[in-house]
């Protein structure tokens, strides 16, 4: 009975080890077949609404106090797939917010899209229903990794007093390069480095250190010695 219990425990430990090994292999395979990785960071700052009015009504947010703004943010890629959707907290009695009000990053499993689309609603927390202060739209071209694209957003032509600054920054994950972060390059030598386009080159910019030297094969002469064994009849 004790022997059977011991065998059962050993079998259970073996199965757990096998599961762990299979999971580790799957994770490794996913990492090796990953086509590319990029990180998009969106930030919003400096809401300017000095007289505290709504772009849609032209009226003040509140008759006696200032606006109570918050933001709903949507970022989609060129296929209109949602990358970021968020809603911020509320700032009470503030018409303008001259600081960063939103920042969020999203890590992509594949290559970077060529462009992204931003939609921002600046809302006023109001009873019984919230009111729209301003609506902002922007398109960002993602062809310059590590170079943030910063734009000044203005609301509808009816009211140009409401504005907002949006910035989109793109960075490639480790070992990924190129305009879409799809080129894999891993520097495994002190003599080489990775270019921004993902190509592996020598530190001096040449390709000499990447060439494998051809070794001359040494000729070895072997002499077969014939040994005659006398046969007695």
Coordinates of C-alpha atoms in Angstrom, one line a residue:
X1 CA 0.0 0.0 0.0
X2 CA 2.8 2.4 0.9
X3 CA 4.6 1.5 -2.3
X4 CA 1.6 2.3 -4.4
X5 CA 1.1 5.6 -2.7
X6 CA 4.8 6.5 -3.3
X7 CA 4.4 5.6 -7.0
X8 CA 1.3 7.8 -7.3
X9 CA 3.1 10.8 -5.8
X10 CA 6.0 10.3 -8.1
X11 CA 3.7 10.1 -11.1
X12 CA 1.9 13.3 -10.1
X13 CA 5.2 15.1 -9.8
X14 CA 6.2 13.8 -13.3
X15 CA 3.0 15.1 -14.9
X16 CA 3.4 18.5 -13.3
X17 CA 7.0 18.7 -14.7
X18 CA 5.8 17.6 -18.1
X19 CA 3.1 20.4 -18.1
X20 CA 5.7 23.0 -17.1
X21 CA 8.0 21.8 -19.8
X22 CA 5.3 22.0 -22.5
X23 CA 4.2 25.5 -21.4
X24 CA 7.9 26.7 -21.5
X25 CA 8.3 25.3 -25.0
X26 CA 5.1 27.0 -26.2
X27 CA 6.2 30.4 -24.7
X28 CA 9.6 30.0 -26.4
X29 CA 8.0 29.2 -29.8
X30 CA 5.7 32.2 -29.6
X31 CA 8.6 34.5 -28.9
X32 CA 10.6 33.0 -31.7
X33 CA 7.8 33.3 -34.3
X34 CA 6.8 36.9 -33.2
X35 CA 6.9 39.0 -36.4
X36 CA 7.5 42.3 -34.7
X37 CA 6.8 44.4 -31.7
X38 CA 6.2 48.1 -31.1
X39 CA 4.9 50.3 -28.3
X40 CA 2.6 53.3 -29.0
X41 CA 2.3 55.9 -26.2
X42 CA -0.5 58.5 -26.4
X43 CA -0.5 61.5 -24.2
X44 CA -2.9 64.5 -23.9
X45 CA -2.1 67.9 -22.2
X46 CA -3.0 71.5 -21.9
X47 CA -6.7 71.7 -22.3
X48 CA -7.4 75.4 -23.0
X49 CA -10.9 76.7 -22.4
X50 CA -10.4 80.1 -20.8
X51 CA -14.1 81.2 -20.8
X52 CA -15.5 77.8 -19.9
X53 CA -17.9 77.3 -22.7
X54 CA -19.2 74.3 -24.8
X55 CA -18.2 74.1 -28.5
X56 CA -21.6 72.7 -29.3
X57 CA -23.9 75.1 -27.5
X58 CA -21.7 78.2 -27.1
X59 CA -22.9 78.5 -23.5
X60 CA -21.0 78.3 -20.3
X61 CA -20.6 74.9 -18.7
X62 CA -22.1 76.2 -15.4
X63 CA -23.8 79.5 -14.7
X64 CA -22.1 80.0 -11.4
X65 CA -19.0 77.8 -11.4
X66 CA -16.4 76.6 -13.9
X67 CA -16.5 73.4 -15.9
X68 CA -15.9 70.0 -14.5
X69 CA -14.0 68.4 -17.4
X70 CA -13.1 64.8 -18.1
X71 CA -12.0 63.0 -21.3
X72 CA -13.0 59.9 -23.2
X73 CA -10.2 58.7 -25.5
X74 CA -10.2 56.3 -28.4
X75 CA -7.2 55.3 -30.5
X76 CA -7.7 53.0 -33.5
X77 CA -5.3 51.7 -36.2
X78 CA -5.6 52.0 -39.9
X79 CA -8.0 49.0 -40.0
X80 CA -10.1 50.8 -37.3
X81 CA -9.3 48.2 -34.7
X82 CA -9.4 49.7 -31.2
X83 CA -6.0 50.1 -29.6
X84 CA -6.9 52.4 -26.6
X85 CA -10.2 53.2 -25.0
X86 CA -10.2 55.1 -21.7
X87 CA -12.0 57.5 -19.6
X88 CA -10.2 59.9 -17.2
X89 CA -11.3 61.2 -13.9
X90 CA -13.1 64.5 -13.4
X91 CA -11.4 67.8 -12.5
X92 CA -13.8 69.9 -10.5
X93 CA -14.3 73.6 -11.3
X94 CA -11.5 73.8 -13.9
X95 CA -12.0 75.4 -17.2
X96 CA -8.4 74.9 -18.4
X97 CA -5.9 72.2 -17.5
X98 CA -2.4 73.3 -18.4
X99 CA -0.7 70.0 -17.6
X100 CA -0.7 66.4 -18.8
X101 CA -4.1 64.9 -18.3
X102 CA -3.7 61.5 -19.9
X103 CA -1.0 59.0 -20.8
X104 CA -1.3 55.4 -21.9
X105 CA 0.8 52.9 -23.8
X106 CA -0.2 49.9 -25.8
X107 CA 2.2 47.1 -26.8
X108 CA 1.5 45.5 -30.2
X109 CA 2.0 41.9 -31.0
X110 CA 2.7 42.5 -34.6
X111 CA 4.2 45.3 -36.8
X112 CA 3.2 48.9 -36.2
X113 CA 0.3 50.2 -38.3
X114 CA 1.1 52.9 -40.8
X115 CA -1.2 55.4 -39.1
X116 CA -3.5 55.7 -36.1
X117 CA -6.7 57.7 -35.6
X118 CA -7.5 59.7 -32.4
X119 CA -11.0 60.7 -31.1
X120 CA -11.2 62.7 -27.9
X121 CA -14.4 64.0 -26.3
X122 CA -13.9 66.6 -23.6
X123 CA -17.0 66.3 -21.4
X124 CA -18.4 68.4 -18.6
X125 CA -19.7 66.5 -15.6
X126 CA -23.2 67.9 -15.2
X127 CA -26.6 67.0 -13.8
X128 CA -28.7 65.4 -15.0
X129 CA -26.7 64.7 -18.2
X130 CA -23.1 65.3 -19.0
X131 CA -22.4 67.9 -21.7
X132 CA -19.9 67.9 -24.6
X133 CA -17.3 70.7 -24.2
X134 CA -15.4 69.8 -27.4
X135 CA -14.7 67.0 -29.8
X136 CA -11.2 66.5 -31.3
X137 CA -10.1 64.3 -34.2
X138 CA -6.5 63.6 -35.4
X139 CA -4.6 61.3 -37.6
X140 CA -1.0 60.3 -36.9
X141 CA 1.5 58.8 -39.4
X142 CA 3.7 56.2 -37.6
X143 CA 6.8 56.2 -39.8
X144 CA 9.3 57.7 -37.4
X145 CA 10.0 55.5 -34.4
X146 CA 11.5 57.3 -31.4
X147 CA 10.4 60.7 -32.9
X148 CA 7.1 61.8 -31.2
X149 CA 4.4 63.4 -33.3
X150 CA 2.9 66.3 -31.5
X151 CA -0.1 68.3 -32.7
X152 CA -2.3 71.1 -31.4
X153 CA -5.9 70.1 -31.7
X154 CA -8.7 72.7 -32.1
X155 CA -12.4 72.1 -31.7
X156 CA -15.1 73.0 -34.1
X157 CA -15.0 76.3 -36.1
X158 CA -17.9 77.6 -34.0
X159 CA -15.6 77.9 -31.0
X160 CA -11.8 78.1 -31.5
X161 CA -11.2 78.9 -27.9
X162 CA -11.1 75.3 -26.9
X163 CA -7.8 73.4 -27.7
X164 CA -5.8 70.4 -26.6
X165 CA -2.3 69.1 -27.3
X166 CA -2.0 65.4 -28.3
X167 CA 1.3 63.5 -28.7
X168 CA 1.9 60.0 -30.1
X169 CA 5.3 58.4 -29.5
X170 CA 6.4 55.1 -31.1
X171 CA 9.2 52.9 -29.7
X172 CA 10.4 49.5 -30.8
X173 CA 10.7 46.7 -28.3
X174 CA 14.1 45.1 -27.6
X175 CA 15.7 43.5 -30.7
X176 CA 13.2 45.0 -33.1
X177 CA 14.0 47.8 -35.6
X178 CA 12.8 49.5 -38.7
X179 CA 9.9 51.9 -39.4
X180 CA 7.4 49.3 -38.4
X181 CA 9.4 47.6 -35.7
X182 CA 9.3 44.4 -37.8
X183 CA 13.1 43.8 -38.4
X184 CA 14.7 41.5 -35.8
X185 CA 18.3 42.1 -35.0
X186 CA 20.2 40.7 -31.9
X187 CA 23.8 41.8 -31.4
X188 CA 25.7 38.8 -30.0
X189 CA 29.2 40.1 -30.4
X190 CA 31.3 43.0 -29.2
X191 CA 32.4 43.5 -32.8
X192 CA 29.0 44.1 -34.2
X193 CA 26.0 46.5 -33.8
X194 CA 22.5 46.8 -35.1
X195 CA 21.6 49.7 -37.4
X196 CA 18.2 51.5 -37.1
X197 CA 16.9 49.6 -40.1
X198 CA 17.7 46.2 -38.3
X199 CA 20.7 45.2 -40.3
X200 CA 23.7 43.7 -38.4
X201 CA 27.0 45.4 -39.2
X202 CA 30.5 45.7 -37.8
X203 CA 31.3 48.5 -35.4
X204 CA 33.3 50.3 -38.2
X205 CA 30.3 50.0 -40.5
X206 CA 31.8 47.3 -42.7
X207 CA 30.8 43.7 -43.2
X208 CA 34.3 42.2 -42.7
X209 CA 33.7 40.9 -39.1
X210 CA 30.6 39.0 -40.3
X211 CA 32.5 36.9 -42.9
X212 CA 33.6 33.5 -41.8
X213 CA 37.2 32.9 -42.6
X214 CA 37.9 29.9 -44.8
X215 CA 40.5 27.6 -43.4
X216 CA 42.8 25.6 -45.7
X217 CA 42.5 21.9 -45.2
X218 CA 45.7 20.3 -44.1
X219 CA 46.7 17.3 -46.3
X220 CA 47.5 14.3 -44.3
X221 CA 49.5 11.5 -46.0
X222 CA 48.8 8.0 -44.8
X223 CA 50.9 5.0 -45.8
X224 CA 49.3 1.6 -45.7
X225 CA 51.9 -0.9 -44.6
X226 CA 51.5 -4.4 -46.0
X227 CA 52.5 -7.2 -43.7
X228 CA 53.1 -10.6 -45.2
X229 CA 52.6 -13.5 -42.9
X230 CA 54.4 -16.7 -43.9
X231 CA 52.1 -19.6 -44.4
X232 CA 53.4 -23.0 -43.5
X233 CA 52.2 -25.8 -45.7

